[in-house]
Amino acid sequence: PLNLKMKFVCGQCWREGQVSEPDKNLKYCTAKARHSWTKERRVLLVKSFEKKKWVVVRPLPFSRTYPQQYDMCVHVMKQKKCHYIGNCSFAHSLEERDVWTYMKNNSLRDMQQMYELWLELTNQNRRSDASAVTPPPEDKQVTLTAEYTESM
């Protein structure tokens, strides 16, 4: 199970230092600017129960096959910042590594599938605690098939 609080926020607002979640119809963010809520604009934030800070989780690094494991970026570990130009395929936080590992273990290829899982797990209830993800019991494994995701 993924022992993290998780929420999707507007990427445009996040870059400006705001945390804006979607409105209840999932059409716009809740900021005054009302940015449209599209998959290109959504950012996944996670927070471990030990830490008080939300951190961004980048999409899974592209590869034909999943690596044996995801490793931490040495630049982030040494200098707190990654200087790689392009998409660094090493995790930039322990939380990111945990999410990537969870996605790998549950065959979630992209953030859209992660988003659908999040909506399902939070029942789309827009309560303040909706960002706490409680994984489904093991016997109710959530599997998203290709037909299901393409019909979205």
PDB file of C-alpha atoms in Angstrom:
ATOM      1  CA  PRO A   1       0.000   0.000   0.000  1.00  0.00           C
ATOM      2  CA  LEU A   2       0.982   3.571  -0.619  1.00  0.00           C
ATOM      3  CA  ASN A   3       1.286   5.257   2.757  1.00  0.00           C
ATOM      4  CA  LEU A   4       1.040   8.812   1.461  1.00  0.00           C
ATOM      5  CA  LYS A   5      -1.516  11.557   1.277  1.00  0.00           C
ATOM      6  CA  MET A   6      -2.061  12.395  -2.343  1.00  0.00           C
ATOM      7  CA  LYS A   7      -3.812  15.108  -4.311  1.00  0.00           C
ATOM      8  CA  PHE A   8      -3.876  16.505  -7.791  1.00  0.00           C
ATOM      9  CA  VAL A   9      -3.561  20.268  -8.142  1.00  0.00           C
ATOM     10  CA  CYS A  10      -3.454  22.831 -10.929  1.00  0.00           C
ATOM     11  CA  GLY A  11       0.089  22.955 -12.305  1.00  0.00           C
ATOM     12  CA  GLN A  12      -0.216  26.590 -13.345  1.00  0.00           C
ATOM     13  CA  CYS A  13      -1.230  27.672  -9.843  1.00  0.00           C
ATOM     14  CA  TRP A  14       1.413  25.401  -8.276  1.00  0.00           C
ATOM     15  CA  ARG A  15       4.170  27.142 -10.245  1.00  0.00           C
ATOM     16  CA  GLU A  16       2.888  30.440  -8.829  1.00  0.00           C
ATOM     17  CA  GLY A  17       2.989  29.055  -5.293  1.00  0.00           C
ATOM     18  CA  GLN A  18      -0.725  28.327  -4.936  1.00  0.00           C
ATOM     19  CA  VAL A  19      -2.421  25.013  -4.263  1.00  0.00           C
ATOM     20  CA  SER A  20      -5.652  24.830  -6.266  1.00  0.00           C
ATOM     21  CA  GLU A  21      -7.654  21.659  -6.491  1.00  0.00           C
ATOM     22  CA  PRO A  22     -10.372  20.980  -9.073  1.00  0.00           C
ATOM     23  CA  ASP A  23     -13.947  22.190  -8.689  1.00  0.00           C
ATOM     24  CA  LYS A  24     -16.563  19.532  -8.025  1.00  0.00           C
ATOM     25  CA  ASN A  25     -17.304  19.079 -11.734  1.00  0.00           C
ATOM     26  CA  LEU A  26     -13.591  18.571 -12.497  1.00  0.00           C
ATOM     27  CA  LYS A  27     -13.756  21.319 -15.146  1.00  0.00           C
ATOM     28  CA  TYR A  28     -11.634  24.127 -13.656  1.00  0.00           C
ATOM     29  CA  CYS A  29      -9.286  24.717 -10.770  1.00  0.00           C
ATOM     30  CA  THR A  30     -10.692  26.511  -7.731  1.00  0.00           C
ATOM     31  CA  ALA A  31      -8.447  29.588  -8.111  1.00  0.00           C
ATOM     32  CA  LYS A  32      -9.870  32.941  -9.218  1.00  0.00           C
ATOM     33  CA  ALA A  33      -8.181  32.384 -12.583  1.00  0.00           C
ATOM     34  CA  ARG A  34     -10.208  29.166 -13.082  1.00  0.00           C
ATOM     35  CA  HIS A  35      -7.623  27.380 -15.227  1.00  0.00           C
ATOM     36  CA  SER A  36      -9.152  24.514 -17.168  1.00  0.00           C
ATOM     37  CA  TRP A  37      -8.650  21.156 -15.464  1.00  0.00           C
ATOM     38  CA  THR A  38      -6.881  19.156 -18.168  1.00  0.00           C
ATOM     39  CA  LYS A  39      -4.482  16.257 -17.825  1.00  0.00           C
ATOM     40  CA  GLU A  40      -1.604  18.354 -19.177  1.00  0.00           C
ATOM     41  CA  ARG A  41      -2.118  20.853 -16.370  1.00  0.00           C
ATOM     42  CA  ARG A  42      -2.565  18.503 -13.426  1.00  0.00           C
ATOM     43  CA  VAL A  43       0.284  17.952 -11.001  1.00  0.00           C
ATOM     44  CA  LEU A  44       0.402  15.110  -8.492  1.00  0.00           C
ATOM     45  CA  LEU A  45       1.402  16.161  -4.981  1.00  0.00           C
ATOM     46  CA  VAL A  46       2.095  13.699  -2.210  1.00  0.00           C
ATOM     47  CA  LYS A  47       2.856  14.097   1.452  1.00  0.00           C
ATOM     48  CA  SER A  48       4.227  11.420   3.721  1.00  0.00           C
ATOM     49  CA  PHE A  49       2.703  11.151   7.165  1.00  0.00           C
ATOM     50  CA  GLU A  50       6.100  11.924   8.738  1.00  0.00           C
ATOM     51  CA  LYS A  51       6.745  15.090   6.738  1.00  0.00           C
ATOM     52  CA  LYS A  52       4.581  18.177   6.640  1.00  0.00           C
ATOM     53  CA  LYS A  53       5.447  19.207   3.105  1.00  0.00           C
ATOM     54  CA  TRP A  54       3.692  18.431  -0.175  1.00  0.00           C
ATOM     55  CA  VAL A  55       6.111  17.348  -2.897  1.00  0.00           C
ATOM     56  CA  VAL A  56       5.596  17.003  -6.634  1.00  0.00           C
ATOM     57  CA  VAL A  57       5.723  13.594  -8.226  1.00  0.00           C
ATOM     58  CA  ARG A  58       6.862  13.709 -11.827  1.00  0.00           C
ATOM     59  CA  PRO A  59       5.453  11.252 -14.376  1.00  0.00           C
ATOM     60  CA  LEU A  60       7.140   7.860 -14.576  1.00  0.00           C
ATOM     61  CA  PRO A  61      10.363   8.051 -16.586  1.00  0.00           C
ATOM     62  CA  PHE A  62       9.750   6.575 -20.012  1.00  0.00           C
ATOM     63  CA  SER A  63      11.207   3.166 -20.712  1.00  0.00           C
ATOM     64  CA  ARG A  64      10.018   0.096 -22.570  1.00  0.00           C
ATOM     65  CA  THR A  65      10.379  -1.987 -19.436  1.00  0.00           C
ATOM     66  CA  TYR A  66      10.223  -1.077 -15.787  1.00  0.00           C
ATOM     67  CA  PRO A  67      13.594  -0.955 -14.039  1.00  0.00           C
ATOM     68  CA  GLN A  68      14.299  -3.432 -11.263  1.00  0.00           C
ATOM     69  CA  GLN A  69      13.978  -0.507  -8.857  1.00  0.00           C
ATOM     70  CA  TYR A  70      13.954   3.283  -8.906  1.00  0.00           C
ATOM     71  CA  ASP A  71      17.010   4.965  -7.467  1.00  0.00           C
ATOM     72  CA  MET A  72      17.434   8.407  -5.951  1.00  0.00           C
ATOM     73  CA  CYS A  73      19.026  11.164  -8.054  1.00  0.00           C
ATOM     74  CA  VAL A  74      22.585  11.748  -6.784  1.00  0.00           C
ATOM     75  CA  HIS A  75      22.394  15.477  -7.619  1.00  0.00           C
ATOM     76  CA  VAL A  76      19.285  15.927  -5.492  1.00  0.00           C
ATOM     77  CA  MET A  77      20.867  13.957  -2.669  1.00  0.00           C
ATOM     78  CA  LYS A  78      24.111  15.966  -2.761  1.00  0.00           C
ATOM     79  CA  GLN A  79      23.011  19.458  -3.807  1.00  0.00           C
ATOM     80  CA  LYS A  80      19.226  19.346  -3.258  1.00  0.00           C
ATOM     81  CA  LYS A  81      18.861  20.211  -6.944  1.00  0.00           C
ATOM     82  CA  CYS A  82      19.035  18.289 -10.211  1.00  0.00           C
ATOM     83  CA  HIS A  83      20.913  19.932 -13.065  1.00  0.00           C
ATOM     84  CA  TYR A  84      19.993  17.357 -15.674  1.00  0.00           C
ATOM     85  CA  ILE A  85      18.495  18.898 -18.787  1.00  0.00           C
ATOM     86  CA  GLY A  86      15.539  16.829 -19.854  1.00  0.00           C
ATOM     87  CA  ASN A  87      13.655  14.266 -17.843  1.00  0.00           C
ATOM     88  CA  CYS A  88      15.831  12.877 -15.087  1.00  0.00           C
ATOM     89  CA  SER A  89      14.913   9.226 -14.634  1.00  0.00           C
ATOM     90  CA  PHE A  90      16.035   9.150 -11.011  1.00  0.00           C
ATOM     91  CA  ALA A  91      13.635   9.944  -8.181  1.00  0.00           C
ATOM     92  CA  HIS A  92      13.896  13.446  -6.704  1.00  0.00           C
ATOM     93  CA  SER A  93      12.304  12.514  -3.368  1.00  0.00           C
ATOM     94  CA  LEU A  94      11.645   9.384  -1.351  1.00  0.00           C
ATOM     95  CA  GLU A  95       7.943  10.028  -1.895  1.00  0.00           C
ATOM     96  CA  GLU A  96       8.433  10.149  -5.662  1.00  0.00           C
ATOM     97  CA  ARG A  97      10.372   6.884  -5.510  1.00  0.00           C
ATOM     98  CA  ASP A  98       7.545   5.292  -3.488  1.00  0.00           C
ATOM     99  CA  VAL A  99       4.876   6.463  -5.941  1.00  0.00           C
ATOM    100  CA  TRP A 100       6.886   5.269  -8.962  1.00  0.00           C
ATOM    101  CA  THR A 101       7.391   1.890  -7.284  1.00  0.00           C
ATOM    102  CA  TYR A 102       3.664   1.702  -6.490  1.00  0.00           C
ATOM    103  CA  MET A 103       2.817   2.568 -10.107  1.00  0.00           C
ATOM    104  CA  LYS A 104       5.234  -0.098 -11.364  1.00  0.00           C
ATOM    105  CA  ASN A 105       3.859  -2.754  -9.005  1.00  0.00           C
ATOM    106  CA  ASN A 106       0.275  -1.947 -10.001  1.00  0.00           C
ATOM    107  CA  SER A 107       0.986  -1.588 -13.740  1.00  0.00           C
ATOM    108  CA  LEU A 108      -0.016   2.067 -13.761  1.00  0.00           C
ATOM    109  CA  ARG A 109       1.804   3.460 -16.783  1.00  0.00           C
ATOM    110  CA  ASP A 110       0.949   7.128 -16.516  1.00  0.00           C
ATOM    111  CA  MET A 111      -0.434   9.917 -14.369  1.00  0.00           C
ATOM    112  CA  GLN A 112      -3.853   9.640 -16.014  1.00  0.00           C
ATOM    113  CA  GLN A 113      -4.243   6.136 -14.589  1.00  0.00           C
ATOM    114  CA  MET A 114      -2.967   7.345 -11.238  1.00  0.00           C
ATOM    115  CA  TYR A 115      -5.509  10.207 -11.401  1.00  0.00           C
ATOM    116  CA  GLU A 116      -8.376   7.813 -12.149  1.00  0.00           C
ATOM    117  CA  LEU A 117      -7.302   5.630  -9.247  1.00  0.00           C
ATOM    118  CA  TRP A 118      -7.182   8.714  -7.000  1.00  0.00           C
ATOM    119  CA  LEU A 119     -10.712   9.737  -8.048  1.00  0.00           C
ATOM    120  CA  GLU A 120     -11.904   6.215  -7.342  1.00  0.00           C
ATOM    121  CA  LEU A 121     -10.199   5.985  -3.954  1.00  0.00           C
ATOM    122  CA  THR A 122     -11.462   9.379  -2.838  1.00  0.00           C
ATOM    123  CA  ASN A 123     -14.930   8.637  -4.258  1.00  0.00           C
ATOM    124  CA  GLN A 124     -14.732  12.085  -5.841  1.00  0.00           C
ATOM    125  CA  ASN A 125     -15.927  13.428  -2.503  1.00  0.00           C
ATOM    126  CA  ARG A 126     -14.604  16.923  -2.186  1.00  0.00           C
ATOM    127  CA  ARG A 127     -14.179  16.875   1.569  1.00  0.00           C
ATOM    128  CA  SER A 128     -11.042  18.352   3.067  1.00  0.00           C
ATOM    129  CA  ASP A 129      -9.740  14.884   3.877  1.00  0.00           C
ATOM    130  CA  ALA A 130     -10.300  13.664   0.318  1.00  0.00           C
ATOM    131  CA  SER A 131      -6.564  13.845  -0.265  1.00  0.00           C
ATOM    132  CA  ALA A 132      -5.875  10.966   2.116  1.00  0.00           C
ATOM    133  CA  VAL A 133      -5.565   7.842   0.028  1.00  0.00           C
ATOM    134  CA  THR A 134      -6.676   4.646   1.638  1.00  0.00           C
ATOM    135  CA  PRO A 135      -5.647   1.780  -0.595  1.00  0.00           C
ATOM    136  CA  PRO A 136      -8.375  -0.762  -1.322  1.00  0.00           C
ATOM    137  CA  PRO A 137      -8.208  -4.057   0.566  1.00  0.00           C
ATOM    138  CA  GLU A 138      -5.933  -6.570  -1.146  1.00  0.00           C
ATOM    139  CA  ASP A 139      -8.770  -8.776  -2.372  1.00  0.00           C
ATOM    140  CA  LYS A 140     -10.267  -5.874  -4.324  1.00  0.00           C
ATOM    141  CA  GLN A 141      -7.323  -5.234  -6.627  1.00  0.00           C
ATOM    142  CA  VAL A 142      -7.902  -2.185  -8.815  1.00  0.00           C
ATOM    143  CA  THR A 143      -7.019  -3.014 -12.395  1.00  0.00           C
ATOM    144  CA  LEU A 144      -7.451  -0.536 -15.182  1.00  0.00           C
ATOM    145  CA  THR A 145      -7.750  -2.188 -18.572  1.00  0.00           C
ATOM    146  CA  ALA A 146      -6.778  -0.546 -21.847  1.00  0.00           C
ATOM    147  CA  GLU A 147     -10.416  -0.416 -23.014  1.00  0.00           C
ATOM    148  CA  TYR A 148     -11.394   1.317 -19.784  1.00  0.00           C
ATOM    149  CA  THR A 149      -8.754   4.010 -20.072  1.00  0.00           C
ATOM    150  CA  GLU A 150      -9.329   4.610 -23.782  1.00  0.00           C
ATOM    151  CA  SER A 151     -13.037   5.187 -23.249  1.00  0.00           C
ATOM    152  CA  MET A 152     -12.288   8.060 -20.865  1.00  0.00           C
TER     153      MET A 152
END
